Amino acid sequence: MTGLDKIIDQILTGAKQEADEILSRAKAQADAVLAEADREAEKITAGIQKKSASDVENHKNRVASANDLYRRTETLRRKQEVIAQVIEAAYEKVCGMDAGSYFGMLEKMIEKYALAQKGEICFSQRDLGRMPEDFPQRIEAAAKRAGGILVLSEESRNIENGFILVYGGIEENCTIRAMFDSRRDTMQDQVNALLFS
């Protein structure tokens, strides 16, 4: 398991409690919607019973099927909302890390994504301003462990967080949002397994 995977696992574990609360609220809302749908189905069924026994039976089957479809669709929609909220909460938690933890995470990311060649690393203006004094040396050491050389760019990039690696004019987006987006399907599966299995 890579360092980023461990970090994501820790974030997901930390976000589970918040996700449980969100899930509880979502389940309560889904139950209310389902209760209302059941009441409406009962009214429809009572009116149809006046017509004929066979019509009632056919309609009951259709209503039950529609209710089941609605229930499953609504449940799926609510689960997807909860999963998206948990992933976004995890992203916000990473963005809100203290500087020491944040730059420690970035150092691990540099080791993982640095290539065995000479390149440049670019940060946001915010990160350049709060970067620990020894971080440029840590960047060089991390790149060296990966078999390459990275030079810290003095020019900031218009990014929220993370960094951009530049090798011979080719840029690799290593922002936190890009990392989350590239692993969204995996994270959705993991959150789904944690919350709903």
mmCIF file of C-alpha atoms in Angstrom:
data_model
loop_
_atom_site.group_PDB
_atom_site.id
_atom_site.type_symbol
_atom_site.label_atom_id
_atom_site.label_comp_id
_atom_site.label_asym_id
_atom_site.label_seq_id
_atom_site.Cartn_x
_atom_site.Cartn_y
_atom_site.Cartn_z
ATOM 1 C CA MET A 1 0.000 0.000 0.000
ATOM 2 C CA THR A 2 1.472 3.357 -0.993
ATOM 3 C CA GLY A 3 1.850 6.339 1.298
ATOM 4 C CA LEU A 4 -1.007 8.148 -0.438
ATOM 5 C CA ASP A 5 -3.247 5.104 -0.059
ATOM 6 C CA LYS A 6 -2.413 5.009 3.670
ATOM 7 C CA ILE A 7 -3.187 8.680 3.988
ATOM 8 C CA ILE A 8 -6.482 8.241 2.168
ATOM 9 C CA ASP A 9 -7.329 5.234 4.363
ATOM 10 C CA GLN A 10 -6.606 7.317 7.479
ATOM 11 C CA ILE A 11 -8.733 10.146 6.165
ATOM 12 C CA LEU A 12 -11.587 7.792 5.341
ATOM 13 C CA THR A 13 -11.366 6.258 8.803
ATOM 14 C CA GLY A 14 -11.449 9.713 10.369
ATOM 15 C CA ALA A 15 -14.374 10.716 8.190
ATOM 16 C CA LYS A 16 -16.406 7.587 9.054
ATOM 17 C CA GLN A 17 -17.936 9.132 12.168
ATOM 18 C CA GLU A 18 -19.055 12.168 10.206
ATOM 19 C CA ALA A 19 -20.316 9.888 7.461
ATOM 20 C CA ASP A 20 -22.325 7.875 10.008
ATOM 21 C CA GLU A 21 -24.081 11.049 11.103
ATOM 22 C CA ILE A 22 -24.766 12.050 7.502
ATOM 23 C CA LEU A 23 -25.992 8.539 6.749
ATOM 24 C CA SER A 24 -28.297 8.591 9.778
ATOM 25 C CA ARG A 25 -29.875 11.820 8.604
ATOM 26 C CA ALA A 26 -30.143 10.525 5.051
ATOM 27 C CA LYS A 27 -31.789 7.308 6.243
ATOM 28 C CA ALA A 28 -34.309 9.283 8.299
ATOM 29 C CA GLN A 29 -35.138 11.400 5.255
ATOM 30 C CA ALA A 30 -35.430 8.319 3.056
ATOM 31 C CA ASP A 31 -37.751 6.656 5.610
ATOM 32 C CA ALA A 32 -40.005 9.722 5.614
ATOM 33 C CA VAL A 33 -40.140 9.737 1.813
ATOM 34 C CA LEU A 34 -40.878 6.018 1.756
ATOM 35 C CA ALA A 35 -43.581 6.371 4.432
ATOM 36 C CA GLU A 36 -45.268 9.083 2.369
ATOM 37 C CA ALA A 37 -45.011 6.932 -0.758
ATOM 38 C CA ASP A 38 -46.552 3.986 1.127
ATOM 39 C CA ARG A 39 -49.443 6.160 2.345
ATOM 40 C CA GLU A 40 -50.055 7.401 -1.178
ATOM 41 C CA ALA A 41 -49.966 3.845 -2.518
ATOM 42 C CA GLU A 42 -52.562 2.796 0.065
ATOM 43 C CA LYS A 43 -54.922 5.613 -1.021
ATOM 44 C CA ILE A 44 -54.584 4.595 -4.664
ATOM 45 C CA THR A 45 -55.169 0.953 -3.790
ATOM 46 C CA ALA A 46 -58.347 1.777 -1.802
ATOM 47 C CA GLY A 47 -59.854 3.702 -4.742
ATOM 48 C CA ILE A 48 -59.095 0.971 -7.245
ATOM 49 C CA GLN A 49 -60.661 -1.755 -5.064
ATOM 50 C CA LYS A 50 -64.063 -0.226 -5.853
ATOM 51 C CA LYS A 51 -63.689 -1.087 -9.552
ATOM 52 C CA SER A 52 -62.952 -4.804 -9.661
ATOM 53 C CA ALA A 53 -60.934 -7.507 -7.978
ATOM 54 C CA SER A 54 -58.749 -8.234 -11.004
ATOM 55 C CA ASP A 55 -58.036 -4.536 -11.614
ATOM 56 C CA VAL A 56 -57.079 -4.182 -7.968
ATOM 57 C CA GLU A 57 -54.682 -7.121 -8.192
ATOM 58 C CA ASN A 58 -53.053 -5.773 -11.348
ATOM 59 C CA HIS A 59 -52.782 -2.304 -9.906
ATOM 60 C CA LYS A 60 -51.339 -3.590 -6.626
ATOM 61 C CA ASN A 61 -48.620 -5.334 -8.575
ATOM 62 C CA ARG A 62 -47.843 -2.184 -10.561
ATOM 63 C CA VAL A 63 -47.858 0.016 -7.447
ATOM 64 C CA ALA A 64 -45.636 -2.421 -5.576
ATOM 65 C CA SER A 65 -43.234 -2.519 -8.502
ATOM 66 C CA ALA A 66 -43.254 1.285 -8.798
ATOM 67 C CA ASN A 67 -42.768 1.676 -5.045
ATOM 68 C CA ASP A 68 -39.919 -0.793 -5.108
ATOM 69 C CA LEU A 69 -38.309 0.982 -8.045
ATOM 70 C CA TYR A 70 -38.786 4.369 -6.380
ATOM 71 C CA ARG A 71 -37.428 3.040 -3.075
ATOM 72 C CA ARG A 72 -34.360 1.545 -4.749
ATOM 73 C CA THR A 73 -33.770 4.655 -6.860
ATOM 74 C CA GLU A 74 -34.153 6.961 -3.868
ATOM 75 C CA THR A 75 -31.911 4.769 -1.706
ATOM 76 C CA LEU A 76 -29.228 4.707 -4.402
ATOM 77 C CA ARG A 77 -29.449 8.487 -4.862
ATOM 78 C CA ARG A 78 -29.126 9.065 -1.116
ATOM 79 C CA LYS A 79 -26.191 6.667 -0.844
ATOM 80 C CA GLN A 80 -24.426 8.472 -3.681
ATOM 81 C CA GLU A 81 -25.016 11.810 -1.932
ATOM 82 C CA VAL A 82 -23.591 10.474 1.327
ATOM 83 C CA ILE A 83 -20.561 8.980 -0.426
ATOM 84 C CA ALA A 84 -19.894 12.273 -2.241
ATOM 85 C CA GLN A 85 -20.201 14.168 1.060
ATOM 86 C CA VAL A 86 -17.761 11.817 2.790
ATOM 87 C CA ILE A 87 -15.206 12.153 -0.015
ATOM 88 C CA GLU A 88 -15.559 15.934 -0.010
ATOM 89 C CA ALA A 89 -15.206 15.966 3.797
ATOM 90 C CA ALA A 90 -12.025 13.898 3.433
ATOM 91 C CA TYR A 91 -10.717 16.373 0.845
ATOM 92 C CA GLU A 92 -11.484 19.302 3.163
ATOM 93 C CA LYS A 93 -9.757 17.506 6.019
ATOM 94 C CA VAL A 94 -6.602 17.082 3.920
ATOM 95 C CA CYS A 95 -6.766 20.737 2.855
ATOM 96 C CA GLY A 96 -7.093 21.766 6.503
ATOM 97 C CA MET A 97 -4.075 19.839 7.758
ATOM 98 C CA ASP A 98 -1.555 21.723 9.834
ATOM 99 C CA ALA A 99 1.527 22.830 7.877
ATOM 100 C CA GLY A 100 3.795 20.124 9.310
ATOM 101 C CA SER A 101 1.452 17.272 8.361
ATOM 102 C CA TYR A 102 0.595 18.867 5.031
ATOM 103 C CA PHE A 103 4.201 19.298 3.905
ATOM 104 C CA GLY A 104 5.063 15.829 5.235
ATOM 105 C CA MET A 105 2.312 14.436 2.980
ATOM 106 C CA LEU A 106 3.614 16.479 0.037
ATOM 107 C CA GLU A 107 7.108 15.084 0.605
ATOM 108 C CA LYS A 108 5.737 11.530 0.306
ATOM 109 C CA MET A 109 3.850 12.529 -2.839
ATOM 110 C CA ILE A 110 7.041 13.988 -4.331
ATOM 111 C CA GLU A 111 8.832 10.701 -3.705
ATOM 112 C CA LYS A 112 6.016 8.820 -5.388
ATOM 113 C CA TYR A 113 5.557 11.034 -8.453
ATOM 114 C CA ALA A 114 9.080 12.372 -9.059
ATOM 115 C CA LEU A 115 10.713 10.972 -12.168
ATOM 116 C CA ALA A 116 14.312 9.853 -12.555
ATOM 117 C CA GLN A 117 15.214 12.999 -14.479
ATOM 118 C CA LYS A 118 15.731 16.730 -13.990
ATOM 119 C CA GLY A 119 12.594 18.766 -13.445
ATOM 120 C CA GLU A 120 10.970 21.659 -11.686
ATOM 121 C CA ILE A 121 8.331 21.693 -8.932
ATOM 122 C CA CYS A 122 5.791 24.510 -8.634
ATOM 123 C CA PHE A 123 3.586 25.423 -5.666
ATOM 124 C CA SER A 124 0.785 27.893 -5.003
ATOM 125 C CA GLN A 125 1.596 31.331 -3.622
ATOM 126 C CA ARG A 126 -0.006 30.270 -0.320
ATOM 127 C CA ASP A 127 2.175 27.174 -0.027
ATOM 128 C CA LEU A 128 5.332 29.058 -0.981
ATOM 129 C CA GLY A 129 4.574 31.515 1.814
ATOM 130 C CA ARG A 130 4.048 28.877 4.505
ATOM 131 C CA MET A 131 6.639 26.358 3.337
ATOM 132 C CA PRO A 132 9.047 25.199 6.079
ATOM 133 C CA GLU A 133 12.569 26.550 5.622
ATOM 134 C CA ASP A 134 14.046 23.096 5.130
ATOM 135 C CA PHE A 135 11.437 21.969 2.613
ATOM 136 C CA PRO A 136 13.482 22.816 -0.518
ATOM 137 C CA GLN A 137 16.200 20.485 0.785
ATOM 138 C CA ARG A 138 13.560 17.848 1.548
ATOM 139 C CA ILE A 139 12.289 18.194 -2.036
ATOM 140 C CA GLU A 140 15.800 17.643 -3.387
ATOM 141 C CA ALA A 141 16.283 14.617 -1.121
ATOM 142 C CA ALA A 142 12.920 13.092 -2.103
ATOM 143 C CA ALA A 143 13.688 13.590 -5.804
ATOM 144 C CA LYS A 144 17.143 12.103 -5.328
ATOM 145 C CA ARG A 145 15.611 9.007 -3.678
ATOM 146 C CA ALA A 146 13.448 8.686 -6.807
ATOM 147 C CA GLY A 147 16.583 8.952 -8.958
ATOM 148 C CA GLY A 148 15.972 12.491 -10.221
ATOM 149 C CA ILE A 149 16.539 16.155 -9.538
ATOM 150 C CA LEU A 150 13.831 18.689 -8.719
ATOM 151 C CA VAL A 151 14.355 22.431 -8.560
ATOM 152 C CA LEU A 152 11.871 24.566 -6.640
ATOM 153 C CA SER A 153 10.280 27.159 -8.926
ATOM 154 C CA GLU A 154 10.259 30.676 -7.527
ATOM 155 C CA GLU A 155 7.103 31.415 -9.541
ATOM 156 C CA SER A 156 3.818 30.375 -7.998
ATOM 157 C CA ARG A 157 1.057 28.573 -9.860
ATOM 158 C CA ASN A 158 -2.656 29.277 -9.687
ATOM 159 C CA ILE A 159 -3.484 26.085 -7.794
ATOM 160 C CA GLU A 160 -5.233 25.541 -4.486
ATOM 161 C CA ASN A 161 -2.804 23.052 -2.988
ATOM 162 C CA GLY A 162 -0.360 20.290 -3.851
ATOM 163 C CA PHE A 163 2.154 20.922 -6.613
ATOM 164 C CA ILE A 164 2.884 20.735 -10.344
ATOM 165 C CA LEU A 165 5.861 18.761 -11.634
ATOM 166 C CA VAL A 166 7.409 20.021 -14.867
ATOM 167 C CA TYR A 167 9.717 17.785 -16.901
ATOM 168 C CA GLY A 168 10.860 19.123 -20.265
ATOM 169 C CA GLY A 169 7.749 21.201 -20.803
ATOM 170 C CA ILE A 170 5.390 18.386 -19.745
ATOM 171 C CA GLU A 171 3.431 19.119 -16.588
ATOM 172 C CA GLU A 172 2.036 16.597 -14.144
ATOM 173 C CA ASN A 173 -0.794 17.875 -11.970
ATOM 174 C CA CYS A 174 -0.181 16.661 -8.421
ATOM 175 C CA THR A 175 -2.716 18.894 -6.694
ATOM 176 C CA ILE A 176 -4.756 17.309 -3.924
ATOM 177 C CA ARG A 177 -7.938 17.755 -6.001
ATOM 178 C CA ALA A 178 -6.290 15.960 -8.942
ATOM 179 C CA MET A 179 -5.221 13.114 -6.637
ATOM 180 C CA PHE A 180 -8.769 12.791 -5.275
ATOM 181 C CA ASP A 181 -10.299 12.982 -8.767
ATOM 182 C CA SER A 182 -7.961 10.309 -10.143
ATOM 183 C CA ARG A 183 -8.927 7.956 -7.302
ATOM 184 C CA ARG A 184 -12.618 8.894 -7.058
ATOM 185 C CA ASP A 185 -13.937 5.496 -8.214
ATOM 186 C CA THR A 186 -11.706 3.616 -5.781
ATOM 187 C CA MET A 187 -12.614 5.967 -2.927
ATOM 188 C CA GLN A 188 -16.332 5.650 -3.731
ATOM 189 C CA ASP A 189 -16.026 1.861 -3.557
ATOM 190 C CA GLN A 190 -14.123 2.062 -0.252
ATOM 191 C CA VAL A 191 -16.588 4.504 1.327
ATOM 192 C CA ASN A 192 -19.517 2.417 0.076
ATOM 193 C CA ALA A 193 -17.984 -0.704 1.629
ATOM 194 C CA LEU A 194 -17.316 1.108 4.921
ATOM 195 C CA LEU A 195 -20.778 2.637 5.236
ATOM 196 C CA PHE A 196 -23.203 0.290 3.554
ATOM 197 C CA SER A 197 -21.865 -3.252 3.777
#
